Amino acid sequence: MEDVNSKVVSEFLQKCIKPEDNGGDRQPKEEVIEEQSLPVLTQSYPQTVQEEISMVFNTYNMAANLGPTIRRRREKGTNHDGTSTALYVDRRKSKVWNYYTKLGDAYVECNVCKKQLSFHNSTTTMREHLVRKHSIRDTLLSQLKDDQASESDYTAQENAIKRSRQMTPENNPYHATACLEPRTDVILELVLEMIFRDLHPLSVVKDKGFGLLIGYLEPSFTLPSPIQLSSMLWHRYNVVKQHLEHYLQTAQSMVISVEFWVSQPGQTYLTITANFIDGEWRRARCILETQQVHENKAEGNLGERLYSVLVEFRLSNKSVFCIMHDTLQDMAANLQQFQSAYSWTSLCCAAHMLHLCIKAGLELEQVQEALRAARGIVSYFQHDAKATCSLNSKLEAINKTKLKLVMDTGVRWITTIEMCESLLDLKWAIMSVLEEHPKGTSAIQNLADHQWKLLQDLVPIMRTIKIATSFLREEQNISISSLMPCIHGIVAAIGQQSEDSSSIIKTVVSNIKAELTKRWGITEDEKLLESPAVIASFLDPRFKEMRFLSPSLRSELHKEVKNTLSQVFNPQSPSSTKFWLPSSDHKAEVGETGSQLPAQKERGPSGQSQSMYDILLGKDPTESMPEIHQQLENYIVEPLCKRSTNPLEWWKTNEHRFPAVARLAKQYLAIPATAVLPDQAFAASESTLEHRRAVLAPENLDQILFLHQNFDFLESMRNGNETRGRNVHAQY
């Protein structure tokens, strides 16, 4: 028996050793197989782009089709004497043990490659390791049934696959791929999705806790190395990128958002995002690229960077309508050459500009002194445990333990108002604790009575601006069309609030209003008429009355929009613009001299013939009005929508009534008010996205952020298109 075993071991060792290794030095083939495992996994991918995209976007469906979690440990039985049969397994019944050495109760070591595996009272993992890693398929190992646990494992998995095959194509259009996909490959794909969905570094697979969890849930699964995951990540990135390229081709025009941010090591990054409204009036926000920025080239070549990204995604520079950025330093100068060449408009993030306006208003010396004293009080309670304990006990006595002190970060103005509000809410408790702890009074500078009053008067002003940001954070108000009504509302509201306030508050409000007026050009008529934010407000059915403009300025705006429509739609192209022409009856009535267009007849001599209705009522304005202009007039007289109405939903319903105006609205309503999502732009603290992306390694940061932002969005777009296609097919 020993001779037979020795012969078998010798045979499979020869298969596992590379013959060309270092003059016959035999090395296990374990590492080689791990490096080549990726091509094995990817070689079954479809060849066409469409099939590959479908497979990538439905990987997680495979795991769902495999059914519930398969039991890996057999149920424990009990002998008549009360002992557990599970503890008395004759491990030598399996021939797998001829190739392993037991190390304690929880681990075994492969005699071929010396790799240690976890042992959970079952030899399933050990047998699969020999089959997968050492290709021992000619022996009786492939026919072995280790114990009842392994039988239940395979039975459950076969039943899950059978259930998957029984599903109809309507219920599971990817059932063939799901059935053929091995369980190990599904777990690999799910690990990859966990990384880019939750923004984990690739090194998470080397963490001990993660390894123990996977080892317990799936003992037969070997975690991939970061290098293997990196290759899989690149493959998934390229597939999704191809899908995104196709989707971007459907955009009528787009807005490029530029965000500069800093990672924890202090490295600056640039994230470029495309914003547009697709054919179904859905707002799209897709990350194109995240690049590392060097200190000496932070913004100097921004225009070139944007152009190179457009080329990479096969986009024309004419498809870009404007650039939204979150910084003011030299941005206009850097984009000037590209603006003249490509007609790009540069806009600054509303959140950044609003922060600068408030910062200018709070720079008053009396306000800064009160805020410094407030920060000192909060800092004292954050670092003194005894004072914090006393404060908490007082709050518990009145059942107000939810009230907490907030520290002003300085870089986010919303934290300033939250700090003031928390101090005012806890004023009596703070004063009481400071009186009980004399050392605290000497260690910090307490707020004087006039400073408490200053904070109390300042909070309503800041709260009004905070309410305005809450308005801009709502889904229907993401567009820049909501910005100008909001800014004018802030100016009017804080002006009224400061009428009966102290001179200091009036100065603060005056400074804020001056900055708002200056940065948004509220008092400059020419600048307002050219502002994309003003035109977007007019194309928003909720704000088209433009109440914040004077009547004369509204008329000028209507003319500007009319001229824009004439420029967008070529009047000589019958497919894009159709003019209203006089009917044949009208021509017969006016005779040969009236065969000219109405506009020409109006400029003719006084003796020119006119219809009786023209003499009585005057000339019909619609006879000389192009169709696109008539659409604009009809849109102007439309009733206003409710403030809660989503403008994109309204335009989707009414696009057929005003097709020319709708095309212009799709271009302007695509402009976001902020360079990043409003929840992130107006947040009081760092978001989860900002925190997690700051610790990602630069090697894979671009791919992880790209998939994190675009994967689910593109999948939802594809599913929506499939649903509409099935509905249309059902109608016919």
XYZ file of C-alpha atoms in Angstrom:
732
model
C 0.000 0.000 0.000
C 2.804 2.409 0.808
C 4.406 1.681 -2.581
C 1.179 2.503 -4.376
C 0.778 5.745 -2.462
C 4.389 6.706 -3.143
C 3.849 6.096 -6.835
C 0.712 8.269 -6.877
C 2.441 11.084 -5.026
C 5.367 10.942 -7.420
C 3.067 11.172 -10.437
C 1.147 14.232 -9.331
C 4.310 15.957 -8.078
C 5.733 15.691 -11.579
C 2.590 17.344 -12.911
C 2.790 20.174 -10.384
C 6.495 21.068 -10.879
C 7.598 23.268 -13.774
C 10.305 21.353 -15.662
C 12.288 24.501 -16.480
C 12.682 25.741 -12.886
C 16.321 26.493 -11.957
C 18.075 23.377 -13.013
C 15.575 20.967 -11.633
C 14.848 22.655 -8.300
C 11.309 21.603 -7.724
C 8.951 24.350 -6.594
C 5.251 23.983 -5.971
C 2.943 25.197 -8.707
C 0.665 26.925 -6.194
C 1.841 30.469 -6.900
C 1.845 29.971 -10.677
C -1.751 28.849 -10.662
C -2.780 31.816 -8.553
C -1.180 34.223 -11.017
C -2.910 32.544 -13.940
C -6.286 32.277 -12.271
C -7.525 35.572 -13.695
C -7.289 34.561 -17.360
C -9.071 31.353 -16.475
C -11.886 33.368 -14.941
C -12.109 35.861 -17.773
C -11.696 33.573 -20.749
C -15.376 32.635 -20.614
C -16.474 36.256 -21.018
C -18.506 36.995 -24.168
C -16.692 38.417 -27.132
C -19.116 41.186 -28.092
C -19.321 44.407 -26.112
C -23.056 44.071 -25.566
C -22.809 40.532 -24.173
C -19.857 41.462 -21.986
C -21.683 44.493 -20.599
C -24.740 42.365 -19.847
C -22.605 39.839 -18.031
C -20.759 42.423 -15.957
C -23.907 44.272 -14.955
C -25.639 41.088 -13.800
C -22.886 39.361 -11.878
C -24.643 39.801 -8.587
C -27.711 38.043 -10.018
C -25.638 34.884 -10.220
C -25.185 34.787 -6.474
C -28.878 35.303 -5.962
C -29.719 32.429 -8.297
C -27.580 30.052 -6.295
C -30.175 30.086 -3.542
C -29.692 30.393 0.224
C -26.421 29.887 1.997
C -25.232 26.344 1.661
C -24.581 24.507 4.888
C -20.951 23.619 5.320
C -21.113 21.805 8.562
C -23.224 18.725 9.045
C -25.837 18.693 11.719
C -24.644 17.304 14.968
C -26.046 13.955 16.002
C -26.178 12.409 19.460
C -25.444 8.860 20.628
C -27.552 7.048 23.165
C -25.083 7.957 25.841
C -25.410 11.652 25.091
C -22.097 12.080 23.275
C -21.905 13.904 19.951
C -21.202 11.792 16.895
C -19.756 14.811 15.138
C -16.734 14.719 17.409
C -15.870 11.138 16.461
C -15.071 11.223 12.760
C -12.706 8.616 11.434
C -10.585 10.962 9.393
C -8.534 8.102 7.910
C -11.619 6.861 6.052
C -10.840 9.474 3.362
C -7.860 8.971 1.062
C -7.361 12.754 1.090
C -5.388 12.317 4.282
C -2.645 10.600 2.296
C -1.671 14.075 1.057
C -2.086 16.131 4.262
C -0.557 16.446 7.693
C -2.768 17.487 10.578
C -1.628 20.572 12.549
C -3.671 20.734 15.709
C -7.460 20.717 15.643
C -8.086 23.628 13.250
C -5.406 23.442 10.530
C -3.888 20.961 8.072
C -0.851 21.226 5.816
C -0.660 20.083 2.201
C 2.282 17.712 1.715
C 2.685 18.892 -1.892
C 2.888 22.682 -1.594
C 3.167 23.024 2.207
C 0.166 25.342 2.273
C -1.886 25.465 5.459
C -5.663 25.214 5.247
C -8.400 25.630 7.802
C -9.984 22.384 8.976
C -13.625 22.340 10.102
C -14.228 18.628 10.704
C -14.631 18.081 6.945
C -12.207 17.170 4.177
C -14.119 18.973 1.438
C -11.735 21.920 1.431
C -8.737 19.637 1.348
C -10.045 17.593 -1.590
C -10.949 20.698 -3.606
C -7.497 22.148 -2.959
C -5.884 19.054 -4.502
C -8.214 19.078 -7.480
C -7.976 22.823 -8.210
C -4.386 23.558 -7.280
C -2.620 20.308 -8.151
C -4.896 18.867 -10.870
C -5.175 15.487 -9.149
C -8.073 14.304 -11.309
C -6.918 10.796 -12.311
C -7.156 9.370 -8.811
C -10.161 8.265 -6.856
C -10.250 11.649 -5.121
C -12.802 13.054 -7.523
C -15.171 10.219 -6.585
C -14.721 10.491 -2.845
C -17.577 11.574 -0.609
C -15.924 12.736 2.538
C -18.903 12.789 4.848
C -22.530 13.792 5.115
C -21.566 17.482 5.141
C -19.976 17.391 1.700
C -22.969 15.508 0.308
C -25.331 18.142 1.623
C -23.088 20.864 0.188
C -23.214 19.556 -3.347
C -26.860 18.539 -3.150
C -27.861 22.060 -2.098
C -25.759 23.627 -4.830
C -27.149 21.288 -7.513
C -30.681 22.053 -6.383
C -29.953 25.783 -6.595
C -28.627 25.396 -10.139
C -31.666 23.341 -11.117
C -33.931 26.059 -9.758
C -31.964 28.605 -11.751
C -32.361 26.560 -14.950
C -36.101 26.277 -14.389
C -36.457 30.079 -14.437
C -37.925 31.487 -17.634
C -35.962 33.988 -19.720
C -38.507 36.649 -18.842
C -37.814 36.271 -15.154
C -34.081 35.799 -15.543
C -32.691 36.918 -18.916
C -29.174 35.981 -17.823
C -30.004 32.522 -16.488
C -27.570 30.753 -18.819
C -24.620 32.765 -17.570
C -25.754 32.382 -13.975
C -26.012 28.602 -14.246
C -22.619 28.168 -15.833
C -20.804 30.518 -13.492
C -18.942 28.583 -10.793
C -19.585 29.488 -7.212
C -15.963 30.498 -6.698
C -16.150 32.963 -9.566
C -19.325 34.464 -8.142
C -17.638 35.036 -4.789
C -14.663 36.608 -6.549
C -16.947 39.028 -8.374
C -18.818 39.866 -5.176
C -15.551 40.616 -3.387
C -14.643 42.941 -6.244
C -18.039 44.655 -6.070
C -17.666 45.088 -2.315
C -14.414 46.945 -2.951
C -15.719 49.526 -5.422
C -19.228 49.834 -3.997
C -18.014 50.534 -0.452
C -14.691 52.187 -1.444
C -12.377 49.688 0.204
C -8.681 49.435 -0.687
C -7.579 46.286 -2.479
C -5.524 45.361 0.562
C -8.742 44.484 2.409
C -8.307 40.894 1.197
C -5.122 40.706 3.269
C -6.826 41.799 6.480
C -6.972 39.020 9.026
C -10.561 39.617 10.078
C -11.845 39.554 6.512
C -9.915 36.376 5.846
C -11.354 34.670 8.917
C -14.882 35.651 7.908
C -14.542 34.333 4.353
C -12.790 31.231 5.630
C -15.683 30.437 7.956
C -18.434 31.185 5.437
C -16.703 29.524 2.491
C -13.881 27.217 3.612
C -13.139 26.097 0.051
C -12.611 29.630 -1.226
C -9.110 31.066 -1.550
C -8.982 34.845 -1.356
C -7.399 36.521 -4.385
C -4.274 38.579 -4.046
C -4.392 42.385 -4.489
C -2.604 41.945 -7.811
C -5.288 39.589 -9.078
C -8.014 41.934 -7.833
C -6.315 44.822 -9.598
C -6.476 42.932 -12.908
C -10.139 42.109 -12.351
C -10.808 45.736 -11.443
C -9.229 46.943 -14.668
C -11.298 44.502 -16.683
C -14.537 45.633 -15.038
C -13.503 49.275 -15.480
C -12.885 48.860 -19.206
C -16.221 47.150 -19.782
C -18.200 49.782 -17.884
C -16.199 52.515 -19.587
C -17.235 51.212 -22.994
C -20.850 51.238 -21.881
C -20.486 54.789 -20.586
C -18.975 55.922 -23.893
C -22.053 54.667 -25.728
C -24.340 56.379 -23.237
C -22.510 59.710 -23.464
C -23.040 59.769 -27.220
C -26.765 60.276 -26.571
C -26.186 63.552 -24.707
C -27.351 66.672 -26.529
C -24.940 68.807 -24.489
C -23.201 68.358 -21.190
C -21.732 70.288 -18.296
C -18.320 69.299 -16.982
C -17.867 69.565 -13.210
C -14.367 69.918 -11.800
C -13.613 69.091 -8.152
C -10.255 69.496 -6.422
C -9.871 67.494 -3.232
C -7.067 66.366 -0.937
C -6.368 62.867 0.356
C -5.152 62.096 3.856
C -1.460 61.961 2.837
C -1.916 65.495 1.479
C -2.028 64.594 -2.214
C -4.306 66.735 -4.413
C -6.673 65.031 -6.850
C -8.891 66.289 -9.655
C -12.238 64.574 -10.328
C -13.933 65.339 -13.654
C -17.671 64.646 -13.917
C -20.128 64.902 -16.820
C -23.644 66.229 -16.169
C -26.435 66.105 -18.734
C -30.093 65.256 -19.292
C -30.701 62.235 -21.502
C -33.468 61.601 -23.997
C -35.849 60.423 -21.286
C -35.329 63.600 -19.238
C -33.297 61.797 -16.603
C -30.499 63.693 -14.888
C -27.173 61.955 -15.438
C -24.025 62.501 -13.383
C -21.103 60.290 -14.424
C -17.500 60.449 -13.256
C -15.123 60.465 -16.195
C -11.737 60.495 -14.506
C -9.866 61.179 -11.270
C -6.307 62.398 -11.751
C -3.446 63.112 -9.422
C -2.458 66.787 -9.482
C 1.049 68.009 -8.765
C 1.516 71.124 -6.679
C 3.217 73.124 -9.399
C 0.547 72.162 -11.951
C -2.604 72.350 -9.844
C -4.663 74.343 -12.342
C -2.228 75.556 -14.960
C -3.168 72.966 -17.567
C -6.792 72.394 -16.566
C -8.109 73.134 -20.034
C -5.734 70.618 -21.590
C -6.752 68.004 -19.043
C -10.426 68.503 -19.833
C -9.782 68.301 -23.556
C -7.797 65.064 -23.203
C -10.607 63.475 -21.193
C -13.129 64.418 -23.882
C -10.930 62.839 -26.523
C -10.566 59.686 -24.450
C -14.363 59.285 -24.286
C -14.763 60.214 -27.970
C -16.648 63.405 -27.159
C -16.560 66.558 -29.228
C -15.530 69.778 -27.534
C -18.722 71.291 -28.982
C -20.774 68.969 -26.780
C -19.556 70.789 -23.661
C -21.802 73.699 -22.735
C -20.017 75.024 -19.644
C -17.537 74.157 -16.887
C -18.580 74.083 -13.221
C -15.660 74.352 -10.769
C -15.280 74.727 -7.022
C -12.424 77.218 -6.860
C -11.921 80.825 -7.943
C -8.135 81.038 -7.957
C -6.939 81.745 -11.490
C -9.703 79.542 -12.882
C -10.985 82.111 -15.379
C -7.467 82.780 -16.663
C -6.710 79.079 -17.089
C -9.898 78.471 -19.068
C -9.842 81.677 -21.088
C -8.012 80.241 -24.080
C -10.323 77.264 -24.182
C -13.421 79.412 -23.753
C -12.523 81.441 -26.840
C -11.693 78.326 -28.854
C -14.558 76.074 -27.765
C -17.156 78.579 -26.404
C -17.050 77.074 -22.944
C -18.640 79.089 -20.123
C -16.985 78.986 -16.689
C -19.233 78.917 -13.606
C -18.282 78.698 -9.944
C -19.912 76.310 -7.491
C -22.792 78.007 -5.636
C -21.773 76.385 -2.344
C -18.244 77.773 -2.619
C -19.437 81.266 -3.505
C -21.997 81.258 -0.705
C -19.261 80.248 1.746
C -17.145 83.211 0.624
C -20.085 85.601 1.022
C -20.801 84.458 4.577
C -17.122 84.488 5.450
C -16.917 88.129 4.348
C -19.934 88.993 6.480
C -18.510 87.385 9.618
C -15.086 89.040 9.361
C -16.251 91.876 11.622
C -13.958 92.085 14.664
C -16.760 91.956 17.253
C -18.188 88.845 15.643
C -14.793 87.139 15.451
C -14.160 87.791 19.159
C -17.496 86.232 20.102
C -16.845 83.214 17.876
C -13.360 82.692 19.342
C -14.809 82.726 22.859
C -17.518 80.283 21.757
C -14.925 77.895 20.307
C -12.985 78.116 23.572
C -16.024 77.034 25.611
C -16.742 74.096 23.330
C -13.089 73.056 23.353
C -13.015 73.199 27.166
C -15.931 70.791 27.495
C -14.472 68.496 24.855
C -11.170 68.119 26.744
C -12.266 68.342 30.398
C -13.910 65.075 31.438
C -15.143 66.386 34.785
C -16.859 69.388 33.196
C -18.417 67.181 30.525
C -19.728 64.795 33.182
C -21.301 67.671 35.090
C -22.900 69.015 31.933
C -24.347 65.622 31.022
C -25.786 65.120 34.505
C -27.594 68.459 34.289
C -29.011 67.556 30.894
C -30.188 64.187 32.194
C -32.037 65.926 34.997
C -34.249 67.744 32.493
C -34.328 64.886 29.962
C -32.388 66.741 27.269
C -29.489 64.379 26.732
C -29.796 64.697 22.946
C -28.409 68.226 23.064
C -24.692 68.225 22.287
C -22.062 70.907 21.822
C -20.781 71.338 18.250
C -17.367 72.689 17.297
C -16.972 75.172 14.455
C -14.553 73.767 11.890
C -13.957 77.099 10.154
C -13.993 75.612 6.646
C -17.728 74.893 6.698
C -19.913 77.851 7.626
C -22.831 75.588 8.554
C -20.823 74.365 11.551
C -20.634 77.996 12.738
C -24.377 78.285 13.061
C -24.623 74.810 14.620
C -22.050 75.794 17.249
C -23.948 78.989 18.090
C -27.263 77.136 18.271
C -25.848 74.454 20.567
C -24.327 77.044 22.884
C -27.584 78.996 23.113
C -29.571 75.819 23.800
C -27.190 74.833 26.618
C -26.467 78.325 27.921
C -27.950 77.847 31.390
C -26.217 74.468 31.852
C -22.881 75.830 30.632
C -23.034 78.829 32.952
C -23.933 76.577 35.872
C -21.029 74.189 35.217
C -18.546 77.050 34.854
C -19.684 78.478 38.197
C -19.224 75.072 39.875
C -15.733 74.713 38.394
C -13.792 77.921 39.136
C -10.723 76.525 37.394
C -12.725 76.347 34.194
C -13.613 80.032 34.345
C -9.964 80.952 34.716
C -8.874 78.545 31.985
C -11.249 79.798 29.305
C -12.736 83.116 28.279
C -16.437 83.065 28.987
C -18.874 84.870 26.741
C -19.963 88.289 27.970
C -23.609 89.246 28.044
C -23.363 91.363 24.898
C -21.630 88.478 23.131
C -24.428 86.087 24.068
C -26.845 88.667 22.664
C -24.767 88.959 19.495
C -24.890 85.210 18.905
C -28.595 85.193 19.599
C -29.179 87.885 16.953
C -26.793 86.257 14.498
C -28.439 82.823 14.549
C -31.702 83.839 12.760
C -29.706 85.423 9.932
C -27.572 82.329 9.483
C -30.579 80.045 9.849
C -32.279 81.766 6.905
C -29.283 80.997 4.712
C -29.250 77.432 6.012
C -32.902 77.036 4.998
C -31.944 78.217 1.533
C -29.315 75.475 1.299
C -31.899 72.909 2.391
C -34.015 74.085 -0.531
C -31.115 73.630 -2.946
C -30.452 70.121 -1.616
C -33.865 68.835 -2.679
C -33.912 66.606 -5.736
C -36.076 68.908 -7.868
C -33.813 71.878 -7.054
C -30.426 70.445 -8.018
C -30.371 72.484 -11.219
C -28.976 76.007 -11.355
C -32.507 77.141 -12.262
C -33.354 77.226 -8.531
C -30.317 79.320 -7.629
C -31.277 82.870 -8.607
C -34.735 82.817 -6.960
C -33.030 81.444 -3.863
C -30.290 84.116 -3.819
C -32.802 86.924 -4.251
C -34.877 85.373 -1.488
C -31.869 85.380 0.855
C -31.109 89.042 0.116
C -34.711 90.093 0.783
C -35.201 87.920 3.888
C -32.023 88.814 5.794
C -32.566 92.475 4.932
C -35.946 92.408 6.644
C -34.596 90.478 9.639
C -31.861 93.043 10.289
C -34.105 96.110 10.271
C -34.587 96.135 14.067
C -31.216 94.565 14.954
C -28.072 96.092 16.398
C -25.562 97.981 14.324
C -23.217 94.996 14.336
C -25.840 92.664 12.873
C -26.799 95.294 10.304
C -23.167 95.529 9.252
C -22.923 91.739 8.974
C -26.059 91.573 6.833
C -24.902 94.487 4.710
C -21.586 92.758 4.000
C -23.294 89.486 3.085
C -25.766 91.229 0.784
C -22.971 93.174 -0.879
C -21.034 89.971 -1.581
C -24.123 88.178 -2.903
C -24.939 91.116 -5.156
C -21.381 91.347 -6.426
C -20.737 87.659 -7.106
C -24.074 86.991 -8.814
C -24.358 90.402 -10.512
C -27.811 91.077 -9.147
C -27.717 94.810 -9.937
C -25.991 94.481 -13.324
C -28.684 94.125 -15.971
C -26.340 93.120 -18.760
C -24.663 90.478 -16.627
C -28.023 89.105 -15.527
C -29.279 88.707 -19.094
C -26.171 86.697 -20.013
C -26.217 84.586 -16.854
C -26.948 80.878 -17.497
C -28.590 80.773 -14.058
C -31.147 83.429 -15.070
C -31.933 81.757 -18.405
C -32.256 78.398 -16.632
C -34.742 79.948 -14.176
C -36.819 81.193 -17.097
C -36.818 77.705 -18.642
C -37.956 76.213 -15.326
C -41.791 76.125 -15.393
C -41.860 76.989 -11.675
C -39.898 80.246 -11.945
C -40.550 81.411 -15.533
C -42.367 84.536 -14.330
C -38.975 85.811 -13.108
C -40.445 87.832 -10.248
C -36.993 88.916 -9.098
C -36.525 90.882 -12.348
C -38.094 94.189 -13.308
C -40.755 94.133 -16.074
C -38.414 95.792 -18.556
C -35.678 93.292 -17.794
C -38.109 90.407 -18.287
C -38.924 91.694 -21.759
C -35.239 91.919 -22.559
C -34.756 88.380 -21.320
C -37.550 87.111 -23.572
C -35.824 88.738 -26.534
C -32.500 87.140 -25.573
C -34.084 83.706 -25.355
C -35.825 84.290 -28.692
C -32.511 85.195 -30.322
C -30.906 82.126 -28.760
C -33.609 79.907 -30.224
C -33.048 81.444 -33.647
C -29.324 80.717 -33.389
C -29.792 77.158 -32.181
C -32.294 76.263 -34.885
C -31.200 77.082 -38.404
C -34.126 78.900 -40.032
C -33.137 77.547 -43.457
C -33.379 73.955 -42.298
C -36.946 72.664 -42.745
C -36.284 69.833 -40.329
C -35.438 72.128 -37.458
C -37.502 75.280 -37.979
C -40.851 75.809 -39.679
C -42.332 79.239 -40.286
C -46.007 80.029 -40.333
C -46.952 80.912 -43.901
C -50.189 82.619 -45.055
C -52.887 80.306 -46.293
C -54.094 80.170 -49.901
C -57.399 81.833 -48.963
C -55.537 84.777 -47.520
C -53.430 85.104 -50.682
C -56.518 85.170 -52.917
C -58.124 87.793 -50.755
C -55.250 90.259 -50.810
C -54.493 89.732 -54.496
C -51.173 89.779 -56.289
C -49.819 92.722 -54.364
C -50.403 90.858 -51.121
C -48.575 87.719 -52.128
C -45.585 88.765 -50.042
C -45.018 87.466 -46.525
C -46.896 89.335 -43.806
C -43.684 90.772 -42.481
C -42.897 92.266 -45.893
C -46.426 93.569 -46.314
C -46.143 95.424 -43.050
C -43.101 97.295 -44.379
C -44.799 98.089 -47.692
C -46.332 101.402 -48.767
C -49.424 102.732 -47.087
C -51.546 102.019 -50.129
C -50.891 98.271 -49.884
C -54.061 96.209 -49.551
C -54.994 94.610 -46.202
C -57.689 92.207 -45.106
C -60.769 93.554 -43.395
C -59.790 91.791 -40.173
C -56.364 93.430 -40.240
C -58.025 96.847 -40.626
C -60.411 96.132 -37.771
C -58.178 94.252 -35.302
C -54.697 94.954 -36.499
C -52.178 92.517 -37.917
C -52.242 88.938 -36.592
C -48.841 88.540 -34.881
C -48.726 84.776 -35.388
C -48.726 85.120 -39.189
C -45.204 86.570 -39.221
C -43.932 84.631 -36.221
C -41.714 81.586 -36.697
C -42.941 78.426 -35.048
C -40.132 78.406 -32.501
C -41.052 81.924 -31.402
C -44.697 80.983 -31.136
C -43.699 78.033 -28.979
C -41.865 80.451 -26.710
C -44.906 82.736 -26.445
C -47.133 79.790 -25.640
C -44.682 78.639 -22.987
C -44.644 82.097 -21.387
C -48.415 82.168 -20.948
C -48.502 78.667 -19.463
C -49.663 78.589 -15.809
C -46.935 78.338 -13.201
C -46.210 74.969 -11.653
C -46.094 74.219 -7.967
C -42.755 74.666 -6.268
C -42.621 70.938 -5.503
C -42.891 70.045 -9.194
C -39.905 68.383 -10.764
C -39.100 70.497 -13.860
C -37.687 67.496 -15.716
C -40.929 65.572 -15.245
C -42.889 68.591 -16.485
C -40.774 68.923 -19.610
C -40.984 65.195 -20.289
C -44.770 65.530 -20.377
C -44.881 68.800 -22.349
C -41.922 68.379 -24.698
C -44.212 67.672 -27.652
C -45.944 71.033 -27.132
C -42.757 73.128 -27.081
C -40.077 71.006 -28.801
C -37.736 73.900 -29.584
C -37.964 75.414 -26.101
C -37.620 71.945 -24.584
C -34.326 71.428 -26.376
C -33.006 74.666 -24.923
C -34.340 73.735 -21.482
C -32.541 70.388 -21.629
C -29.292 72.268 -22.175
C -29.677 74.812 -19.349
C -31.426 72.662 -16.755
C -28.525 70.208 -16.956
C -26.275 72.767 -15.227
C -25.980 71.835 -11.536
C -25.863 74.530 -8.885
C -22.843 72.899 -7.220
C -19.717 71.186 -8.520
C -20.434 68.161 -6.309
C -23.700 66.711 -5.078
C -25.614 69.259 -2.952
C -25.669 66.956 0.070
C -21.886 66.907 -0.004
C -21.488 70.599 -0.879
C -23.694 71.903 1.958
C -22.889 69.206 4.538
C -21.754 70.196 8.023
C -19.196 67.390 8.181
C -17.187 65.202 5.868
C -19.291 62.687 3.969
C -18.630 58.957 3.856
C -17.462 59.305 0.264
C -14.922 61.979 1.180
C -13.645 59.999 4.140
C -13.216 56.681 2.342
C -11.772 57.939 -0.906
C -9.077 59.823 1.032
C -7.445 56.545 2.122
C -7.486 54.748 -1.233
C -4.187 53.947 -2.891
C -3.440 56.134 -5.932
C -2.803 53.094 -8.145
C -6.470 52.042 -8.271
C -8.254 55.157 -7.045
C -9.467 56.228 -10.487
C -11.009 52.838 -11.303
C -12.651 52.412 -7.880
C -14.263 55.870 -7.908
C -15.327 55.415 -11.528
C -17.135 52.154 -10.798
C -18.507 53.419 -7.488
C -20.271 56.334 -9.188
C -21.215 54.853 -12.567
C -21.936 51.141 -12.098
C -25.350 51.316 -10.445
C -26.379 54.383 -12.446
C -25.654 52.812 -15.822
C -27.351 49.604 -14.753
C -30.491 51.526 -13.750
C -30.441 53.330 -17.110
C -30.153 50.013 -18.939
C -32.922 48.403 -16.894
C -35.148 51.417 -17.522
C -34.573 51.167 -21.261
C -35.356 47.439 -21.218
C -38.563 48.057 -19.278
C -39.705 50.717 -21.731
C -38.827 48.459 -24.643
C -40.958 45.643 -23.239
C -43.833 48.060 -22.620
C -43.683 49.377 -26.184
C -43.517 45.824 -27.511
C -46.560 44.899 -25.436
C -48.516 47.841 -26.857
C -47.918 46.666 -30.407
